[in-house]
Amino acid sequence: MSETSTIERRGLLLVLSSPSGAGKTTLARRLIEADADISMSVSVTTRKARPGEVDGRDYTFVDEATFRRMAENNQLLEWARVFDNCYGTPRAPVEAAIGKGHDVLFDIDWQGAQQLSEKMKHDVVRVFILPPSAASLEERLRARAQDPDEVVRRRMDEAAAEISHWPEYDYVIVNTDLTRSMEGLTAILTAERLRRERLNGLTAFVRDMQSQL
Ligand code: 5GP
């Protein structure tokens, strides 16, 4: 139980970005499993599902027309074109969660992180995950047997572009060891939850305490 569990707080938006292959998805899954107060934002995408991906869990898979309609109707908090596909964050679940003091985890790229920061500056905490080396990144990309060679090459180029945005993030974790990276991520989340500005029940709590002193 956290020290602030009795104090009402506003939820935060924890954004994880990294080049694909840096271990971000694994870290995100572990965090969601370990912590009941944070849940994953499920993006909509025009990309086709990869083997093993489940509609509504990994992504909500939509066609171009549906995606465009959602963007035009302001149903997306942010959206971006990544590789050849569009990806976006549905607005309603995020707003509902933070209003209830529940945190939301985002696996989105630098374009999404920028847009979210512009719109919800005080709620966003940005974490960039770096691979330990270029070689390890390439190895992890190649291990994804489902991607053909030219896709791997392209993803390496995209990785270089994504990595160039690291200074726009509040925290950077070099993912050399999953256990240590998880410790870092958990520490960030714990500290950010304790920020005074998020504890909107704090004034009442202290007033009540003072009245009894
Ligand atoms: P993948 O196709 O490998 O699942 O994802 C490709 C990239 O799109 C990743 O960098 C991922 O973080 C990013 N991405 C996934 N969902 C969203 C989203 O809703 N918004 C933005 N801006 N990027 C996303």
PDB file of N, CA, C and O in Angstrom, residues 162-208:
ATOM      1  N   GLU A 162      14.261   7.494 -34.277  1.00  0.00           N
ATOM      2  CA  GLU A 162      13.551   7.516 -32.980  1.00  0.00           C
ATOM      3  C   GLU A 162      14.520   7.897 -31.853  1.00  0.00           C
ATOM      4  O   GLU A 162      14.213   8.735 -31.004  1.00  0.00           O
ATOM      5  N   ILE A 163      15.720   7.300 -31.882  1.00  0.00           N
ATOM      6  CA  ILE A 163      16.704   7.537 -30.824  1.00  0.00           C
ATOM      7  C   ILE A 163      17.107   9.014 -30.766  1.00  0.00           C
ATOM      8  O   ILE A 163      17.385   9.551 -29.688  1.00  0.00           O
ATOM      9  N   SER A 164      17.073   9.693 -31.908  1.00  0.00           N
ATOM     10  CA  SER A 164      17.492  11.111 -31.909  1.00  0.00           C
ATOM     11  C   SER A 164      16.588  11.975 -31.025  1.00  0.00           C
ATOM     12  O   SER A 164      16.939  13.100 -30.693  1.00  0.00           O
ATOM     13  N   HIS A 165      15.446  11.448 -30.615  1.00  0.00           N
ATOM     14  CA  HIS A 165      14.521  12.238 -29.793  1.00  0.00           C
ATOM     15  C   HIS A 165      14.705  12.041 -28.291  1.00  0.00           C
ATOM     16  O   HIS A 165      13.913  12.564 -27.495  1.00  0.00           O
ATOM     17  N   TRP A 166      15.723  11.302 -27.896  1.00  0.00           N
ATOM     18  CA  TRP A 166      15.871  10.993 -26.468  1.00  0.00           C
ATOM     19  C   TRP A 166      15.882  12.230 -25.551  1.00  0.00           C
ATOM     20  O   TRP A 166      15.346  12.177 -24.438  1.00  0.00           O
ATOM     21  N   PRO A 167      16.448  13.386 -25.989  1.00  0.00           N
ATOM     22  CA  PRO A 167      16.468  14.505 -25.023  1.00  0.00           C
ATOM     23  C   PRO A 167      15.092  15.103 -24.713  1.00  0.00           C
ATOM     24  O   PRO A 167      14.980  15.921 -23.809  1.00  0.00           O
ATOM     25  N   GLU A 168      14.057  14.686 -25.438  1.00  0.00           N
ATOM     26  CA  GLU A 168      12.715  15.229 -25.175  1.00  0.00           C
ATOM     27  C   GLU A 168      12.014  14.484 -24.037  1.00  0.00           C
ATOM     28  O   GLU A 168      10.876  14.784 -23.712  1.00  0.00           O
ATOM     29  N   TYR A 169      12.699  13.526 -23.444  1.00  0.00           N
ATOM     30  CA  TYR A 169      12.064  12.680 -22.419  1.00  0.00           C
ATOM     31  C   TYR A 169      12.533  13.062 -21.014  1.00  0.00           C
ATOM     32  O   TYR A 169      13.617  13.621 -20.840  1.00  0.00           O
ATOM     33  N   ASP A 170      11.687  12.768 -20.017  1.00  0.00           N
ATOM     34  CA  ASP A 170      12.023  13.114 -18.631  1.00  0.00           C
ATOM     35  C   ASP A 170      13.038  12.139 -18.043  1.00  0.00           C
ATOM     36  O   ASP A 170      13.841  12.494 -17.194  1.00  0.00           O
ATOM     37  N   TYR A 171      12.961  10.881 -18.473  1.00  0.00           N
ATOM     38  CA  TYR A 171      13.846   9.826 -17.960  1.00  0.00           C
ATOM     39  C   TYR A 171      14.328   8.976 -19.127  1.00  0.00           C
ATOM     40  O   TYR A 171      13.601   8.807 -20.106  1.00  0.00           O
ATOM     41  N   VAL A 172      15.540   8.446 -18.992  1.00  0.00           N
ATOM     42  CA  VAL A 172      16.058   7.523 -20.009  1.00  0.00           C
ATOM     43  C   VAL A 172      16.573   6.266 -19.297  1.00  0.00           C
ATOM     44  O   VAL A 172      17.325   6.364 -18.322  1.00  0.00           O
ATOM     45  N   ILE A 173      16.118   5.112 -19.761  1.00  0.00           N
ATOM     46  CA  ILE A 173      16.589   3.843 -19.189  1.00  0.00           C
ATOM     47  C   ILE A 173      17.336   3.079 -20.275  1.00  0.00           C
ATOM     48  O   ILE A 173      16.802   2.875 -21.370  1.00  0.00           O
ATOM     49  N   VAL A 174      18.579   2.697 -19.991  1.00  0.00           N
ATOM     50  CA  VAL A 174      19.315   1.834 -20.921  1.00  0.00           C
ATOM     51  C   VAL A 174      18.989   0.397 -20.527  1.00  0.00           C
ATOM     52  O   VAL A 174      19.320  -0.051 -19.424  1.00  0.00           O
ATOM     53  N   ASN A 175      18.297  -0.299 -21.413  1.00  0.00           N
ATOM     54  CA  ASN A 175      17.749  -1.612 -21.062  1.00  0.00           C
ATOM     55  C   ASN A 175      18.772  -2.734 -21.250  1.00  0.00           C
ATOM     56  O   ASN A 175      18.646  -3.582 -22.121  1.00  0.00           O
ATOM     57  N   THR A 176      19.789  -2.742 -20.373  1.00  0.00           N
ATOM     58  CA  THR A 176      20.809  -3.782 -20.423  1.00  0.00           C
ATOM     59  C   THR A 176      20.291  -5.047 -19.759  1.00  0.00           C
ATOM     60  O   THR A 176      20.577  -6.165 -20.179  1.00  0.00           O
ATOM     61  N   ASP A 177      19.514  -4.855 -18.694  1.00  0.00           N
ATOM     62  CA  ASP A 177      19.041  -5.980 -17.903  1.00  0.00           C
ATOM     63  C   ASP A 177      17.575  -5.711 -17.528  1.00  0.00           C
ATOM     64  O   ASP A 177      17.267  -4.682 -16.909  1.00  0.00           O
ATOM     65  N   LEU A 178      16.694  -6.641 -17.904  1.00  0.00           N
ATOM     66  CA  LEU A 178      15.254  -6.405 -17.717  1.00  0.00           C
ATOM     67  C   LEU A 178      14.865  -6.145 -16.269  1.00  0.00           C
ATOM     68  O   LEU A 178      14.064  -5.256 -15.979  1.00  0.00           O
ATOM     69  N   THR A 179      15.467  -6.923 -15.351  1.00  0.00           N
ATOM     70  CA  THR A 179      15.120  -6.770 -13.935  1.00  0.00           C
ATOM     71  C   THR A 179      15.501  -5.380 -13.440  1.00  0.00           C
ATOM     72  O   THR A 179      14.710  -4.707 -12.766  1.00  0.00           O
ATOM     73  N   ARG A 180      16.696  -4.937 -13.805  1.00  0.00           N
ATOM     74  CA  ARG A 180      17.131  -3.597 -13.369  1.00  0.00           C
ATOM     75  C   ARG A 180      16.307  -2.501 -14.027  1.00  0.00           C
ATOM     76  O   ARG A 180      15.971  -1.495 -13.392  1.00  0.00           O
ATOM     77  N   SER A 181      15.962  -2.701 -15.286  1.00  0.00           N
ATOM     78  CA  SER A 181      15.136  -1.705 -15.975  1.00  0.00           C
ATOM     79  C   SER A 181      13.769  -1.597 -15.312  1.00  0.00           C
ATOM     80  O   SER A 181      13.225  -0.503 -15.150  1.00  0.00           O
ATOM     81  N   MET A 182      13.221  -2.754 -14.901  1.00  0.00           N
ATOM     82  CA  MET A 182      11.922  -2.755 -14.212  1.00  0.00           C
ATOM     83  C   MET A 182      12.020  -2.013 -12.891  1.00  0.00           C
ATOM     84  O   MET A 182      11.113  -1.275 -12.522  1.00  0.00           O
ATOM     85  N   GLU A 183      13.139  -2.214 -12.190  1.00  0.00           N
ATOM     86  CA  GLU A 183      13.326  -1.500 -10.920  1.00  0.00           C
ATOM     87  C   GLU A 183      13.325   0.005 -11.159  1.00  0.00           C
ATOM     88  O   GLU A 183      12.718   0.773 -10.423  1.00  0.00           O
ATOM     89  N   GLY A 184      14.008   0.418 -12.226  1.00  0.00           N
ATOM     90  CA  GLY A 184      14.060   1.846 -12.566  1.00  0.00           C
ATOM     91  C   GLY A 184      12.680   2.392 -12.892  1.00  0.00           C
ATOM     92  O   GLY A 184      12.260   3.430 -12.376  1.00  0.00           O
ATOM     93  N   LEU A 185      11.972   1.644 -13.705  1.00  0.00           N
ATOM     94  CA  LEU A 185      10.644   2.080 -14.135  1.00  0.00           C
ATOM     95  C   LEU A 185       9.680   2.174 -12.948  1.00  0.00           C
ATOM     96  O   LEU A 185       8.903   3.132 -12.822  1.00  0.00           O
ATOM     97  N   THR A 186       9.755   1.191 -12.065  1.00  0.00           N
ATOM     98  CA  THR A 186       8.890   1.181 -10.884  1.00  0.00           C
ATOM     99  C   THR A 186       9.225   2.359  -9.968  1.00  0.00           C
ATOM    100  O   THR A 186       8.330   2.989  -9.393  1.00  0.00           O
ATOM    101  N   ALA A 187      10.511   2.650  -9.859  1.00  0.00           N
ATOM    102  CA  ALA A 187      10.931   3.777  -9.012  1.00  0.00           C
ATOM    103  C   ALA A 187      10.407   5.102  -9.584  1.00  0.00           C
ATOM    104  O   ALA A 187       9.930   5.967  -8.841  1.00  0.00           O
ATOM    105  N   ILE A 188      10.472   5.236 -10.890  1.00  0.00           N
ATOM    106  CA  ILE A 188       9.964   6.448 -11.542  1.00  0.00           C
ATOM    107  C   ILE A 188       8.470   6.601 -11.247  1.00  0.00           C
ATOM    108  O   ILE A 188       7.999   7.661 -10.846  1.00  0.00           O
ATOM    109  N   LEU A 189       7.744   5.502 -11.420  1.00  0.00           N
ATOM    110  CA  LEU A 189       6.292   5.536 -11.220  1.00  0.00           C
ATOM    111  C   LEU A 189       5.948   5.878  -9.771  1.00  0.00           C
ATOM    112  O   LEU A 189       5.077   6.716  -9.498  1.00  0.00           O
ATOM    113  N   THR A 190       6.652   5.252  -8.840  1.00  0.00           N
ATOM    114  CA  THR A 190       6.388   5.512  -7.416  1.00  0.00           C
ATOM    115  C   THR A 190       6.631   6.976  -7.087  1.00  0.00           C
ATOM    116  O   THR A 190       5.799   7.631  -6.445  1.00  0.00           O
ATOM    117  N   ALA A 191       7.754   7.516  -7.550  1.00  0.00           N
ATOM    118  CA  ALA A 191       8.091   8.909  -7.240  1.00  0.00           C
ATOM    119  C   ALA A 191       7.106   9.872  -7.895  1.00  0.00           C
ATOM    120  O   ALA A 191       6.635  10.819  -7.255  1.00  0.00           O
ATOM    121  N   GLU A 192       6.762   9.593  -9.145  1.00  0.00           N
ATOM    122  CA  GLU A 192       5.855  10.508  -9.851  1.00  0.00           C
ATOM    123  C   GLU A 192       4.456  10.499  -9.230  1.00  0.00           C
ATOM    124  O   GLU A 192       3.772  11.510  -9.231  1.00  0.00           O
ATOM    125  N   ARG A 193       4.043   9.344  -8.700  1.00  0.00           N
ATOM    126  CA  ARG A 193       2.730   9.280  -8.035  1.00  0.00           C
ATOM    127  C   ARG A 193       2.699  10.135  -6.778  1.00  0.00           C
ATOM    128  O   ARG A 193       1.647  10.564  -6.333  1.00  0.00           O
ATOM    129  N   LEU A 194       3.871  10.333  -6.188  1.00  0.00           N
ATOM    130  CA  LEU A 194       3.948  11.088  -4.928  1.00  0.00           C
ATOM    131  C   LEU A 194       4.079  12.594  -5.147  1.00  0.00           C
ATOM    132  O   LEU A 194       4.137  13.347  -4.186  1.00  0.00           O
ATOM    133  N   ARG A 195       4.157  13.032  -6.392  1.00  0.00           N
ATOM    134  CA  ARG A 195       4.312  14.476  -6.639  1.00  0.00           C
ATOM    135  C   ARG A 195       3.141  15.244  -6.054  1.00  0.00           C
ATOM    136  O   ARG A 195       1.990  14.870  -6.243  1.00  0.00           O
ATOM    137  N   ARG A 196       3.507  16.307  -5.360  1.00  0.00           N
ATOM    138  CA  ARG A 196       2.490  17.103  -4.662  1.00  0.00           C
ATOM    139  C   ARG A 196       1.371  17.555  -5.591  1.00  0.00           C
ATOM    140  O   ARG A 196       0.187  17.477  -5.252  1.00  0.00           O
ATOM    141  N   GLU A 197       1.730  18.010  -6.793  1.00  0.00           N
ATOM    142  CA  GLU A 197       0.716  18.560  -7.704  1.00  0.00           C
ATOM    143  C   GLU A 197      -0.346  17.534  -8.111  1.00  0.00           C
ATOM    144  O   GLU A 197      -1.436  17.886  -8.525  1.00  0.00           O
ATOM    145  N   ARG A 198       0.008  16.242  -8.057  1.00  0.00           N
ATOM    146  CA  ARG A 198      -0.980  15.231  -8.454  1.00  0.00           C
ATOM    147  C   ARG A 198      -1.920  14.869  -7.311  1.00  0.00           C
ATOM    148  O   ARG A 198      -2.967  14.274  -7.522  1.00  0.00           O
ATOM    149  N   LEU A 199      -1.524  15.201  -6.087  1.00  0.00           N
ATOM    150  CA  LEU A 199      -2.309  14.782  -4.925  1.00  0.00           C
ATOM    151  C   LEU A 199      -3.371  15.845  -4.649  1.00  0.00           C
ATOM    152  O   LEU A 199      -3.211  16.684  -3.766  1.00  0.00           O
ATOM    153  N   ASN A 200      -4.458  15.790  -5.431  1.00  0.00           N
ATOM    154  CA  ASN A 200      -5.432  16.861  -5.270  1.00  0.00           C
ATOM    155  C   ASN A 200      -6.261  16.732  -3.986  1.00  0.00           C
ATOM    156  O   ASN A 200      -7.011  17.628  -3.649  1.00  0.00           O
ATOM    157  N   GLY A 201      -6.081  15.654  -3.238  1.00  0.00           N
ATOM    158  CA  GLY A 201      -6.762  15.530  -1.951  1.00  0.00           C
ATOM    159  C   GLY A 201      -5.887  16.008  -0.792  1.00  0.00           C
ATOM    160  O   GLY A 201      -6.286  15.947   0.374  1.00  0.00           O
ATOM    161  N   LEU A 202      -4.696  16.510  -1.128  1.00  0.00           N
ATOM    162  CA  LEU A 202      -3.723  16.818  -0.073  1.00  0.00           C
ATOM    163  C   LEU A 202      -4.129  18.012   0.803  1.00  0.00           C
ATOM    164  O   LEU A 202      -3.970  17.974   2.026  1.00  0.00           O
ATOM    165  N   THR A 203      -4.667  19.047   0.171  1.00  0.00           N
ATOM    166  CA  THR A 203      -5.060  20.238   0.942  1.00  0.00           C
ATOM    167  C   THR A 203      -6.079  19.855   2.016  1.00  0.00           C
ATOM    168  O   THR A 203      -5.921  20.205   3.188  1.00  0.00           O
ATOM    169  N   ALA A 204      -7.102  19.103   1.611  1.00  0.00           N
ATOM    170  CA  ALA A 204      -8.139  18.687   2.571  1.00  0.00           C
ATOM    171  C   ALA A 204      -7.545  17.804   3.662  1.00  0.00           C
ATOM    172  O   ALA A 204      -7.859  17.944   4.853  1.00  0.00           O
ATOM    173  N   PHE A 205      -6.648  16.924   3.258  1.00  0.00           N
ATOM    174  CA  PHE A 205      -6.018  15.996   4.207  1.00  0.00           C
ATOM    175  C   PHE A 205      -5.234  16.760   5.281  1.00  0.00           C
ATOM    176  O   PHE A 205      -5.369  16.504   6.473  1.00  0.00           O
ATOM    177  N   VAL A 206      -4.444  17.751   4.826  1.00  0.00           N
ATOM    178  CA  VAL A 206      -3.610  18.507   5.765  1.00  0.00           C
ATOM    179  C   VAL A 206      -4.484  19.404   6.644  1.00  0.00           C
ATOM    180  O   VAL A 206      -4.269  19.508   7.851  1.00  0.00           O
ATOM    181  N   ARG A 207      -5.497  20.017   6.021  1.00  0.00           N
ATOM    182  CA  ARG A 207      -6.413  20.872   6.804  1.00  0.00           C
ATOM    183  C   ARG A 207      -7.070  20.089   7.923  1.00  0.00           C
ATOM    184  O   ARG A 207      -7.144  20.538   9.053  1.00  0.00           O
ATOM    185  N   ASP A 208      -7.499  18.887   7.574  1.00  0.00           N
ATOM    186  CA  ASP A 208      -8.163  18.028   8.556  1.00  0.00           C
ATOM    187  C   ASP A 208      -7.181  17.698   9.684  1.00  0.00           C
ATOM    188  O   ASP A 208      -7.528  17.755  10.864  1.00  0.00           O
TER     189      ASP A 208
END
